[in-house]
Coordinates of C-alpha atoms and ligand atoms in Angstrom, one line a residue:
M257 CA 0.1 0.1 0.2
C258 CA 2.0 2.7 -1.5
G259 CA 5.4 2.5 -2.2
I260 CA 8.2 4.6 -1.3
V261 CA 11.9 4.9 -2.5
A262 CA 15.1 7.3 -1.7
C263 CA 18.4 7.7 -3.5
R264 CA 21.6 9.7 -3.0
M265 CA 23.6 8.7 -6.4
D266 CA 26.4 10.5 -8.2
E267 CA 24.3 10.3 -11.2
A268 CA 21.0 12.3 -11.5
A269 CA 18.2 10.9 -9.5
G270 CA 15.3 11.2 -12.0
P271 CA 15.8 8.2 -14.1
F272 CA 16.5 5.9 -11.0
L273 CA 13.4 7.1 -9.1
I274 CA 11.1 6.6 -12.2
D275 CA 12.5 3.1 -12.9
A276 CA 12.1 2.3 -9.0
L277 CA 8.3 3.4 -9.0
K278 CA 7.6 1.7 -12.0
L279 CA 8.8 -1.4 -10.1
L280 CA 6.9 -0.1 -7.0
E281 CA 3.5 0.6 -8.7
Y282 CA 1.8 -2.8 -7.9
R283 CA 1.6 -1.3 -4.4
G284 CA -0.5 1.5 -5.4
Y285 CA -1.1 3.2 -8.6
D286 CA -3.7 6.2 -7.8
S287 CA -0.9 9.0 -8.3
A288 CA 2.8 9.0 -8.2
G289 CA 5.5 11.8 -7.5
V290 CA 9.2 12.7 -6.6
A291 CA 11.0 15.5 -4.9
I292 CA 14.7 16.0 -6.3
R293 CA 17.2 18.2 -4.6
T294 CA 18.5 21.0 -7.4
V295 CA 22.2 21.8 -7.5
D296 CA 20.9 25.1 -5.7
G297 CA 19.8 23.6 -2.7
T298 CA 16.1 23.8 -3.6
M299 CA 13.4 21.3 -4.2
A300 CA 12.1 20.3 -7.7
S301 CA 8.7 18.2 -7.0
S302 CA 6.6 16.3 -9.8
R303 CA 3.6 14.7 -9.1
T304 CA 0.5 13.1 -11.3
T305 CA -2.6 11.4 -10.7
N306 CA -1.6 9.3 -14.0
R307 CA 0.8 6.6 -14.1
V308 CA 4.7 6.7 -13.7
E309 CA 5.1 7.1 -17.5
T310 CA 3.5 10.6 -17.0
L311 CA 5.7 11.7 -14.2
E312 CA 8.6 10.4 -16.3
R313 CA 7.7 12.8 -19.1
Q314 CA 7.1 15.7 -17.0
L315 CA 10.5 15.1 -15.5
D316 CA 11.8 14.8 -18.8
D317 CA 10.2 18.5 -19.5
W318 CA 11.7 19.8 -16.2
S319 CA 13.3 23.4 -17.2
G320 CA 14.3 24.8 -13.7
P321 CA 17.8 24.4 -12.0
A322 CA 19.6 20.8 -12.4
L323 CA 18.6 18.1 -10.5
S324 CA 20.9 16.5 -8.3
G325 CA 21.4 13.0 -7.3
T326 CA 19.4 13.1 -4.2
G327 CA 15.4 12.6 -4.3
I328 CA 12.6 10.8 -3.0
G329 CA 9.7 9.2 -5.0
H330 CA 6.2 7.7 -4.0
T331 CA 3.5 5.6 -5.5
R332 CA 0.0 6.0 -3.8
W333 CA -2.9 4.1 -2.8
A334 CA -5.1 6.3 -1.5
T335 CA -6.6 6.0 1.8
H336 CA -7.2 9.7 3.5
G337 CA -7.8 12.3 0.8
A338 CA -9.3 11.8 -2.7
V339 CA -7.0 10.7 -5.7
T340 CA -5.9 14.4 -6.6
E341 CA -2.6 15.7 -7.6
T342 CA -2.5 18.2 -4.3
N343 CA -3.1 14.9 -2.2
A344 CA -0.4 13.1 -4.4
H345 CA 3.2 12.6 -2.3
P346 CA 5.9 13.7 -1.7
H347 CA 4.2 16.4 0.8
A348 CA 6.4 19.4 1.6
D349 CA 6.4 21.9 4.7
C350 CA 5.4 25.2 4.7
R351 CA 8.9 26.7 3.4
Q352 CA 9.2 23.9 0.7
R353 CA 12.4 22.9 2.6
V354 CA 11.5 19.5 3.7
S355 CA 10.1 17.0 1.8
I356 CA 8.6 13.7 2.8
V357 CA 7.3 10.4 1.4
H358 CA 5.1 8.3 3.7
N359 CA 3.5 4.8 3.4
G360 CA 1.2 3.7 6.2
I361 CA -1.3 5.7 8.0
I362 CA -1.3 8.3 10.9
E363 CA -4.1 7.7 13.3
N364 CA -4.1 11.1 15.1
A365 CA -3.3 13.2 11.9
D366 CA -6.5 15.1 12.5
A367 CA -5.6 16.0 16.3
L368 CA -2.1 17.2 14.8
R369 CA -3.3 18.8 12.1
R370 CA -5.4 21.1 14.4
Q371 CA -2.6 21.8 16.8
L372 CA -0.2 22.5 13.8
E373 CA -2.7 24.9 12.2
Q374 CA -3.2 26.5 15.5
T375 CA 0.8 27.4 15.4
G376 CA 0.4 28.9 12.1
H377 CA 1.2 25.8 9.6
V378 CA -0.9 25.9 6.3
F379 CA -1.9 22.8 5.0
A380 CA -1.8 22.1 1.1
S381 CA -3.6 18.4 0.9
E382 CA -6.2 16.5 2.9
V383 CA -3.8 13.5 3.4
D384 CA -2.8 12.5 6.7
S385 CA 1.0 12.3 5.8
E386 CA 1.2 15.9 5.5
V387 CA 1.2 16.2 9.2
V388 CA 4.9 14.6 9.0
S389 CA 6.5 17.3 7.0
H390 CA 5.0 19.9 9.2
L391 CA 5.8 18.2 12.5
I392 CA 9.4 18.0 11.2
E393 CA 9.4 21.5 10.0
E394 CA 8.8 22.6 13.9
E395 CA 11.1 20.2 15.2
L396 CA 13.8 21.4 12.9
L397 CA 13.2 24.8 14.0
I398 CA 13.9 23.8 17.6
T399 CA 16.7 21.6 16.8
G400 CA 18.4 22.4 13.7
D401 CA 19.0 18.9 13.1
L402 CA 17.0 16.8 10.7
H403 CA 17.8 13.3 12.3
S404 CA 16.7 14.8 15.7
A405 CA 13.6 16.4 14.0
V406 CA 12.3 13.1 12.5
T407 CA 12.9 11.1 15.7
A408 CA 11.1 13.9 17.7
A409 CA 8.5 14.1 15.1
T410 CA 7.7 10.2 14.9
L411 CA 7.6 10.3 18.5
R412 CA 4.4 12.1 18.1
L413 CA 2.6 9.9 15.8
H414 CA 0.4 7.3 16.4
G415 CA -0.3 4.7 13.6
S416 CA 2.3 3.0 10.9
W417 CA 4.9 4.9 9.0
A418 CA 7.6 4.2 6.4
I419 CA 8.7 7.7 5.9
V420 CA 11.9 9.3 4.0
A421 CA 12.5 12.9 4.8
L422 CA 14.4 15.3 2.5
D423 CA 15.9 18.5 3.5
A424 CA 16.7 20.5 0.5
E425 CA 18.7 23.1 2.3
T426 CA 21.3 20.6 3.3
G427 CA 20.7 17.2 1.3
R428 CA 20.2 15.2 4.2
M429 CA 17.6 12.3 4.1
V430 CA 16.6 10.7 7.0
A431 CA 14.4 7.6 7.2
A432 CA 12.1 6.2 10.1
A433 CA 9.8 2.9 10.3
H434 CA 7.2 1.6 12.6
R435 CA 4.7 -1.0 11.3
S436 CA 5.4 -0.4 7.7
P437 CA 8.5 -2.0 5.7
L438 CA 11.5 0.0 4.6
L439 CA 14.9 -1.1 3.6
V440 CA 17.8 0.6 3.5
A441 CA 21.3 -0.3 1.2
H442 CA 24.4 1.0 -0.1
S443 CA 26.7 -0.1 -2.8
A444 CA 29.2 1.7 -5.0
K445 CA 26.2 3.1 -6.9
G446 CA 25.0 5.1 -4.0
V447 CA 22.6 5.2 -1.0
F448 CA 19.2 4.0 -1.3
A449 CA 15.7 3.2 0.7
A450 CA 12.7 1.3 -0.5
S451 CA 9.6 -0.4 0.6
D452 CA 10.7 -3.3 -1.4
I453 CA 14.2 -4.7 -2.4
N454 CA 13.1 -5.3 -5.8
A455 CA 13.0 -1.5 -6.5
I456 CA 16.6 -1.3 -5.8
A457 CA 17.7 -4.6 -6.5
E458 CA 19.6 -3.6 -9.9
F459 CA 22.0 -1.4 -7.7
V460 CA 22.4 -3.4 -4.4
D461 CA 23.2 -6.8 -3.5
E462 CA 22.5 -6.3 0.2
F463 CA 20.4 -4.4 2.4
Q464 CA 19.3 -3.8 5.9
A465 CA 15.5 -4.1 7.1
M466 CA 14.5 -1.2 9.5
S467 CA 12.4 -2.6 12.8
D468 CA 9.7 -0.7 14.7
G469 CA 11.2 2.4 15.9
D470 CA 14.0 3.0 13.9
V471 CA 15.4 6.1 12.5
V472 CA 18.4 6.0 9.9
E473 CA 20.3 8.9 8.7
L474 CA 20.6 7.9 5.0
A475 CA 24.5 9.3 4.9
E476 CA 27.8 7.7 3.4
E477 CA 27.7 5.6 7.1
F478 CA 24.2 5.0 8.1
V479 CA 23.6 6.3 11.4
W480 CA 21.2 4.0 13.2
T481 CA 19.1 5.6 16.2
R482 CA 15.7 4.4 18.3
S483 CA 13.9 7.0 20.7
G484 CA 16.8 9.3 20.3
A485 CA 19.6 7.0 21.4
H486 CA 22.1 5.2 19.0
S487 CA 21.0 1.7 18.3
A488 CA 22.5 -1.7 16.5
A489 CA 22.3 -1.6 13.0
P490 CA 20.7 -5.1 11.8
A491 CA 22.8 -7.6 10.0
Y492 CA 22.6 -7.3 6.1
A493 CA 20.7 -9.7 4.2
A494 CA 21.4 -11.0 0.5
S495 CA 18.8 -9.7 -2.1
N496 CA 17.2 -12.5 -3.6
W497 CA 16.2 -10.5 -6.3
S498 CA 19.8 -10.0 -7.7
G499 CA 19.9 -11.0 -11.5
V500 CA 16.0 -11.3 -11.9
T501 CA 14.7 -9.8 -14.9
H502 CA 11.7 -7.7 -14.8
G503 CA 10.8 -8.0 -18.3
L504 CA 7.6 -9.7 -20.0
A505 CA 9.4 -12.1 -21.5
G506 CA 7.2 -12.2 -24.3
H507 CA 4.1 -11.9 -22.7
S508 CA 1.9 -8.8 -23.1
D509 CA 1.2 -8.6 -19.3
Y510 CA 2.9 -10.0 -16.1
M511 CA -0.1 -12.1 -15.2
S512 CA 0.0 -13.9 -18.3
K513 CA 3.7 -14.3 -17.7
E514 CA 3.0 -15.3 -14.1
I515 CA 0.4 -17.9 -15.0
A516 CA 2.8 -19.6 -17.8
E517 CA 5.4 -20.0 -15.1
Q518 CA 3.4 -22.1 -12.6
P519 CA 4.6 -25.2 -13.9
E520 CA 8.1 -24.4 -13.6
T521 CA 7.9 -22.6 -9.9
A522 CA 6.3 -25.9 -8.8
A523 CA 8.7 -28.1 -10.2
R524 CA 11.5 -26.0 -8.5
I525 CA 10.0 -26.0 -5.4
I526 CA 9.1 -29.8 -5.3
D527 CA 12.8 -30.4 -6.2
R528 CA 14.1 -28.5 -3.5
L529 CA 11.5 -29.6 -0.8
A530 CA 11.0 -33.2 -1.8
P531 CA 14.0 -35.0 0.0
M532 CA 13.2 -33.2 3.3
I533 CA 9.4 -34.5 3.6
A534 CA 9.4 -38.3 4.3
D535 CA 12.4 -38.0 6.6
G536 CA 10.4 -35.2 8.7
S537 CA 13.6 -32.8 8.1
L538 CA 11.6 -29.9 6.7
W539 CA 9.5 -30.0 9.7
A540 CA 12.4 -30.5 12.4
G541 CA 14.1 -27.8 10.7
L542 CA 11.5 -25.4 11.6
N543 CA 12.0 -25.9 15.2
L544 CA 8.5 -25.7 16.1
P545 CA 6.9 -27.6 19.0
P546 CA 4.2 -30.5 18.9
F547 CA 0.9 -29.8 17.8
E548 CA -2.6 -31.2 18.0
R549 CA -4.7 -28.9 15.7
V550 CA -3.8 -26.4 13.0
A551 CA -5.3 -23.0 12.1
V552 CA -4.2 -21.1 9.0
L553 CA -4.7 -17.1 8.9
G554 CA -4.6 -14.8 6.0
C555 CA -6.4 -12.5 3.5
G556 CA -7.8 -13.1 0.2
T557 CA -5.7 -15.7 -1.9
S558 CA -3.4 -16.3 0.9
L559 CA -6.3 -17.3 2.8
N560 CA -7.7 -19.7 0.0
A561 CA -3.8 -21.4 -0.3
G562 CA -4.2 -21.8 3.8
R563 CA -7.4 -23.6 3.5
V564 CA -6.1 -26.1 0.8
I565 CA -3.1 -26.5 3.5
A566 CA -5.6 -27.1 6.3
N567 CA -7.5 -29.5 4.2
A568 CA -4.6 -31.4 3.4
F569 CA -3.5 -31.8 7.3
G570 CA -7.2 -33.0 8.1
A571 CA -7.5 -35.2 4.7
L572 CA -3.7 -36.8 5.0
G573 CA -3.1 -36.9 8.8
D574 CA -6.6 -36.3 10.4
V575 CA -5.5 -33.4 12.3
P576 CA -8.3 -31.0 13.3
N577 CA -8.0 -27.9 11.5
S578 CA -9.6 -24.3 11.0
S579 CA -9.2 -21.2 9.2
L580 CA -9.2 -17.7 10.0
I581 CA -9.8 -14.4 8.0
A582 CA -7.3 -12.2 9.5
S583 CA -9.2 -9.1 9.8
E584 CA -11.8 -10.9 11.9
A585 CA -8.7 -13.1 13.8
S586 CA -8.0 -10.8 16.5
S587 CA -10.9 -12.2 19.1
A588 CA -10.2 -15.7 18.2
I589 CA -9.6 -18.1 20.9
M590 CA -6.8 -20.5 20.1
D591 CA -7.1 -24.1 21.5
P592 CA -3.9 -25.2 23.2
R593 CA -1.1 -26.5 21.2
T594 CA -2.3 -25.2 17.7
L595 CA 0.1 -24.4 14.9
V596 CA -1.0 -21.3 13.6
I597 CA 0.4 -21.0 9.8
A598 CA 0.0 -17.1 8.9
L599 CA 0.1 -16.8 5.3
S600 CA 0.9 -13.8 3.2
Q601 CA 2.6 -13.2 -0.1
S602 CA 4.2 -10.0 0.6
G603 CA 4.3 -10.6 4.5
E604 CA 3.4 -7.0 5.1
T605 CA -0.4 -7.3 5.0
A606 CA -1.5 -5.3 7.9
D607 CA -4.5 -7.5 8.9
V608 CA -2.7 -10.3 9.3
L609 CA 0.2 -8.6 11.4
R610 CA -2.3 -7.1 13.5
A611 CA -4.0 -10.9 14.0
I612 CA -0.6 -12.2 14.9
D613 CA 0.1 -9.3 17.7
D614 CA -3.4 -9.7 19.2
L615 CA -3.7 -13.5 19.3
D616 CA -3.1 -14.9 22.7
L617 CA -0.9 -17.8 21.3
G618 CA -0.2 -19.6 24.8
T619 CA 0.8 -23.0 24.0
S620 CA 0.3 -22.6 20.5
S621 CA 3.0 -21.5 17.9
L622 CA 2.9 -19.4 14.9
M623 CA 5.1 -20.3 11.5
A624 CA 5.0 -17.8 8.5
L625 CA 4.4 -19.1 5.2
T626 CA 5.7 -16.2 2.9
N627 CA 7.3 -15.2 -0.3
S628 CA 9.1 -12.5 1.4
E629 CA 11.6 -14.0 3.8
H630 CA 12.7 -10.7 5.1
S631 CA 8.9 -9.3 5.5
T632 CA 7.5 -8.2 9.0
L633 CA 5.8 -11.3 9.1
A634 CA 8.8 -13.3 8.6
R635 CA 10.6 -11.7 11.7
R636 CA 7.9 -11.6 13.7
A637 CA 6.7 -15.3 13.3
D638 CA 8.3 -17.9 15.5
S639 CA 9.5 -19.5 12.4
M640 CA 9.3 -18.7 8.6
L641 CA 8.9 -21.0 5.4
N642 CA 9.6 -19.3 2.4
C643 CA 7.3 -20.2 -0.7
N644 CA 10.1 -19.2 -2.9
A645 CA 7.7 -18.2 -5.9
G646 CA 9.9 -15.9 -7.3
P647 CA 8.9 -12.0 -8.1
E648 CA 5.1 -11.6 -8.7
I649 CA 4.6 -8.3 -10.1
G650 CA 0.9 -8.7 -11.3
V651 CA -1.6 -7.5 -8.7
A652 CA -3.5 -10.5 -8.7
A653 CA -2.1 -13.6 -7.0
T654 CA -1.3 -16.5 -9.3
K655 CA 1.9 -18.5 -9.2
T656 CA 2.2 -17.4 -5.3
F657 CA -1.0 -19.3 -4.7
V658 CA 0.6 -22.5 -6.2
A659 CA 3.9 -21.9 -4.6
Q660 CA 2.2 -21.2 -0.9
V661 CA -0.1 -24.4 -1.5
I662 CA 2.9 -26.9 -2.6
T663 CA 5.3 -25.8 0.0
G664 CA 2.5 -25.6 2.5
V665 CA 1.5 -29.3 2.0
A666 CA 5.2 -30.5 1.8
M667 CA 5.5 -29.0 5.1
A668 CA 2.3 -30.7 6.3
L669 CA 3.4 -34.0 4.9
S670 CA 6.8 -33.4 6.7
A671 CA 5.1 -32.5 10.0
L672 CA 2.7 -35.5 9.9
A673 CA 5.8 -37.7 9.0
A674 CA 7.8 -36.3 11.8
T675 CA 5.0 -36.7 14.3
R676 CA 4.3 -40.2 13.4
R677 CA 0.8 -39.5 12.0
I678 CA 1.5 -41.1 9.2
D679 CA 4.3 -43.5 8.2
R680 CA 7.5 -43.0 5.9
D681 CA 6.5 -44.9 2.9
Y682 CA 3.0 -43.3 3.0
A683 CA 4.4 -39.8 3.0
R684 CA 7.1 -41.1 0.1
R685 CA 4.2 -41.8 -2.2
Q686 CA 2.6 -38.5 -1.3
T687 CA 5.8 -37.1 -2.5
D688 CA 5.7 -39.1 -5.6
D689 CA 2.4 -37.5 -5.9
L690 CA 3.3 -34.0 -5.6
R691 CA 6.0 -34.4 -8.5
R692 CA 3.2 -34.9 -10.8
I693 CA 1.8 -31.2 -10.2
P694 CA 4.1 -29.4 -12.8
D695 CA 2.9 -31.7 -15.4
L696 CA -0.7 -31.2 -14.2
L697 CA -0.1 -27.5 -14.4
A698 CA 1.0 -27.7 -17.8
H699 CA -2.0 -29.5 -19.3
A700 CA -4.2 -27.3 -17.5
I701 CA -2.6 -24.3 -19.0
A702 CA -2.6 -25.7 -22.5
A703 CA -6.3 -27.2 -22.0
S704 CA -7.5 -23.8 -20.6
Q705 CA -5.8 -21.8 -23.5
K706 CA -7.8 -23.9 -26.1
A707 CA -11.2 -24.0 -24.2
I708 CA -11.9 -20.6 -22.8
P709 CA -11.1 -17.8 -25.4
P710 CA -14.4 -19.2 -27.2
L711 CA -16.5 -19.0 -24.2
I712 CA -15.4 -15.4 -23.6
E713 CA -17.7 -13.7 -25.9
E714 CA -20.8 -16.0 -24.6
I715 CA -20.2 -14.8 -21.1
R716 CA -18.9 -11.4 -21.2
D717 CA -21.8 -9.6 -20.9
A718 CA -23.3 -11.3 -17.7
Q719 CA -23.5 -9.2 -14.7
G720 CA -23.0 -11.9 -12.4
Y721 CA -21.1 -15.5 -12.1
L722 CA -21.5 -18.1 -9.5
F723 CA -18.5 -20.5 -8.7
L724 CA -19.4 -24.1 -7.6
G725 CA -17.5 -26.9 -5.8
R726 CA -17.5 -29.7 -3.5
G727 CA -15.3 -30.9 -0.8
A728 CA -11.8 -30.0 -1.6
G729 CA -13.1 -28.3 -4.6
V730 CA -14.9 -25.6 -2.5
V731 CA -11.8 -23.6 -2.2
Y732 CA -11.0 -23.2 -5.4
A733 CA -14.2 -22.2 -6.3
A734 CA -13.8 -19.1 -3.9
E735 CA -10.6 -18.5 -5.8
G736 CA -12.1 -18.5 -9.1
A737 CA -14.8 -16.1 -7.9
L738 CA -12.2 -13.9 -6.1
K739 CA -9.9 -13.8 -9.3
L740 CA -13.0 -13.1 -11.7
K741 CA -14.2 -10.1 -9.3
E742 CA -11.1 -8.4 -9.1
L743 CA -10.0 -8.5 -12.7
S744 CA -13.2 -8.0 -14.2
Y745 CA -15.1 -5.7 -11.8
R746 CA -18.2 -8.2 -12.4
W747 CA -20.1 -9.6 -9.3
A748 CA -18.9 -13.4 -8.5
E749 CA -19.8 -15.5 -5.8
H750 CA -18.7 -18.9 -4.9
Y751 CA -20.8 -21.5 -2.9
P752 CA -20.4 -25.1 -1.8
A753 CA -22.5 -27.0 -4.8
G754 CA -24.8 -28.5 -2.4
E755 CA -25.9 -25.1 -0.9
L756 CA -27.2 -23.8 -4.2
K757 CA -30.6 -25.3 -3.7
H758 CA -30.9 -23.4 -0.1
G759 CA -31.2 -19.9 -1.7
P760 CA -28.2 -19.1 -4.3
L761 CA -30.2 -21.2 -7.0
A762 CA -32.6 -17.9 -7.2
L763 CA -29.9 -16.2 -8.9
V764 CA -29.7 -18.6 -11.9
E765 CA -31.5 -17.8 -15.1
A766 CA -31.0 -18.4 -18.7
G767 CA -27.5 -17.8 -19.5
T768 CA -26.2 -17.2 -16.1
P769 CA -22.5 -18.6 -16.1
V770 CA -22.1 -21.3 -13.3
V771 CA -18.6 -22.4 -13.2
V772 CA -18.2 -25.9 -11.6
I773 CA -15.2 -27.2 -10.3
D774 CA -15.8 -31.1 -10.9
S775 CA -13.3 -32.7 -8.6
G776 CA -14.7 -36.1 -8.9
D777 CA -17.4 -36.0 -6.5
R778 CA -20.6 -37.7 -8.1
R779 CA -23.1 -35.7 -5.9
I780 CA -22.2 -32.6 -8.1
E781 CA -24.0 -34.1 -11.2
S782 CA -27.4 -33.4 -9.6
N783 CA -26.2 -30.0 -8.7
I784 CA -25.4 -29.2 -12.2
A785 CA -28.4 -30.7 -13.4
E786 CA -30.5 -28.3 -11.1
V787 CA -28.4 -25.3 -12.9
E788 CA -29.2 -26.5 -16.2
A789 CA -33.1 -27.1 -15.6
R790 CA -33.1 -23.3 -15.0
G791 CA -31.1 -22.5 -18.1
G792 CA -27.8 -21.7 -16.5
R793 CA -24.5 -22.0 -18.6
V794 CA -22.6 -24.4 -16.8
I795 CA -19.1 -24.3 -17.5
R796 CA -17.6 -27.3 -16.1
I797 CA -14.0 -27.5 -15.4
G798 CA -12.8 -31.3 -15.1
G799 CA -11.5 -34.0 -16.7
A800 CA -12.0 -35.1 -20.3
G801 CA -15.3 -34.1 -21.9
S802 CA -15.7 -31.1 -19.8
T803 CA -16.4 -27.6 -20.8
I804 CA -12.9 -26.9 -20.1
P805 CA -10.8 -30.2 -19.8
A806 CA -7.9 -29.0 -17.5
L807 CA -8.1 -31.7 -14.6
G808 CA -5.4 -34.3 -14.2
L809 CA -8.1 -36.8 -14.3
S810 CA -7.9 -36.9 -17.8
L811 CA -4.2 -37.6 -17.7
G812 CA -4.5 -41.0 -16.4
T813 CA -5.7 -42.7 -13.0
P814 CA -5.7 -40.4 -10.1
M815 CA -3.9 -41.5 -7.2
P816 CA -6.4 -42.8 -4.8
G817 CA -5.9 -41.0 -1.2
G818 CA -3.3 -38.8 -3.1
I819 CA -3.4 -35.1 -4.3
D820 CA -6.7 -35.3 -5.2
R821 CA -8.0 -35.4 -1.7
W822 CA -6.7 -31.7 -1.2
G823 CA -6.6 -31.1 -4.9
P824 CA -7.2 -30.3 -7.7
L825 CA -4.4 -27.7 -7.5
E826 CA -4.4 -27.6 -11.5
S827 CA -8.0 -26.4 -11.2
V828 CA -6.6 -22.6 -10.4
V829 CA -5.1 -22.6 -13.7
P830 CA -8.5 -22.5 -15.9
L831 CA -9.7 -20.3 -13.1
Q832 CA -7.1 -17.4 -13.4
I833 CA -7.2 -17.7 -17.2
L834 CA -11.0 -17.3 -17.5
A835 CA -10.7 -14.2 -15.1
R836 CA -7.6 -12.7 -17.1
D837 CA -9.4 -13.4 -20.6
L838 CA -12.8 -12.0 -19.3
A839 CA -11.0 -9.1 -17.9
L840 CA -9.2 -8.3 -21.1
A841 CA -12.3 -8.6 -23.3
L842 CA -13.8 -6.1 -21.2
G843 CA -10.7 -3.8 -21.5
R844 CA -9.5 -4.0 -17.9
D845 CA -5.8 -3.7 -16.8
V846 CA -5.1 -7.2 -15.4
D847 CA -2.0 -6.2 -13.8
K848 CA -3.2 -3.2 -12.1
P849 CA -7.0 -3.7 -11.2
R850 CA -8.6 -0.6 -10.1
N851 CA -8.9 0.2 -6.2
L852 CA -6.5 -2.6 -5.4
A853 CA -2.6 -2.9 -4.5
K854 CA -0.6 -5.9 -4.0
S855 CA 0.8 -5.2 -0.6
V856 CA -2.0 -4.0 1.7
T857 CA -0.4 -2.3 4.4
V858 CA -3.6 -0.8 5.9
E859 CA -6.2 -1.9 7.9
Ligands
F6R1049 C1 -5.8 -11.6 -4.9 C2 -4.8 -11.0 -4.0 C3 -5.1 -10.7 -2.6 C4 -3.9 -11.3 -1.7 C5 -4.3 -10.5 -0.3 C6 -3.2 -11.0 0.7 O1 -5.5 -11.9 -6.2 O2 -3.7 -10.6 -4.6 O3 -6.2 -11.1 -2.1 O4 -4.1 -12.5 -1.7 O5 -4.5 -9.2 -0.6 O6 -2.0 -10.6 0.3 P1 -0.6 -11.0 1.0 O7 -0.7 -12.7 0.4 O8 0.4 -10.4 0.7 O9 -1.1 -11.0 2.3

């Protein structure tokens, strides 16, 4: 939710900030802006409610004093204040001396604004963040020192923040973080700060993650403080983005690329984890205590992945399990000895972080399953498992769902083997079964790419879509409805197929698209018949002979009691492709759906 970046380089800051903002745009794209120190010691600021390309053109047209190598940039997901240029970051103080970029929410902004206005400050925008620049201005008048001023200002804030403040007069830059992610790094290229390592990965090999309360002067040598006192700098972490290419590799959008990457991603993860499953070493390496039940916790697609993993614990090892919507989990009562698995691709989702803070864990333990090993979630959990999906740029989660499920199921099998709930031979057979997944995914991609395009014209004008499944298929129906909503902006709901006749069947009329995940439960036939009797357009995702014959049932004999008990994982592929193709037919931006952001760092 909002991306921030800062640099001090020998070369001009503008092109770097623009490139970094393009890479951070997934965090929000309501507006973008930069503030760059000029060689005259003034501030050059440019903002737009269009995309970063517009900002780039505005900077190209800059005709003021030459721009230096020191600047800050921001890409916004609006929370407080409308999407307007004046509400876009960076925000300056009254004297245009200090500019700030901020990610997070200042909860006491209204009270601070009133106090600041009483002492003569004039606000230019409606946003909560602007109080920060005026607070720093006020403190700077007292101490004359930017580092102290940022420290004093942040001590007056309630809420969450990742901030970089730039003083045009001195060229000093100070970063502060609390409950919002911020990384700092230097290299031969210069000094950098960013919300996400991907934005600066081309320039740095390692970085330091700021913790709650940290204030860091972005000087030649970083100066770390907390509450005004010097503090120890955190260890350096290696960037796992070095060498990662950001290109589309011939695809028209990142979503297409990331869908296509799923078989290879799955194969890589399974190859790495398979040797650690049956001997229990994957579980043992997590150093977590024994458990009697499992609870998964997350939001959106990560929660759906968690539900599949919970199903696997139940289906494969008879472990009682439950799932918690993170934003509603704070008051959940944990049974003793529960293994809580918090899933988050970004590891920065505020609802998840709040839930794990509020949960009374008692004798339970907390495992993070994330794609971001240095994230706040990874640092706060008792143990962390990286799902290693690699960078996912499209806002809609695709390959990270597959990576989370495979990693989580591998961990579940390893835990069940280690705790003797299943024997090693069974665990080995299950591991062999996991090895079929890359082929199943590849088959699903090929089948979907053939079957889905001819369907789109027929269903594109529908105003609502239903997704049905039974048993292990229900969670995939949920994921299909979520993908379709977020990408096409059309209503979509999911139901356990047997529940349809208890109410939602009233929604079905001639032509209503009803997507059915047919994972082999024979009872689904009567549910399909009920829809067809009302003229509904059934799109069956199943084996050979289905509308979309994408499921591995068509590849050969399914393993009894194998992945089909918690699967069918490959059914997510036609659901992703259906949502994408429909969205493209409706003229939507599939990589940046409206109103959304990839990393949701506000509650
Ligand atoms: C859906 C989607 C969101 C995220 C959710 C959680 O395609 O991307 O529903 O899954 O915002 O995000 P993370 O996994 O970063 O916690």
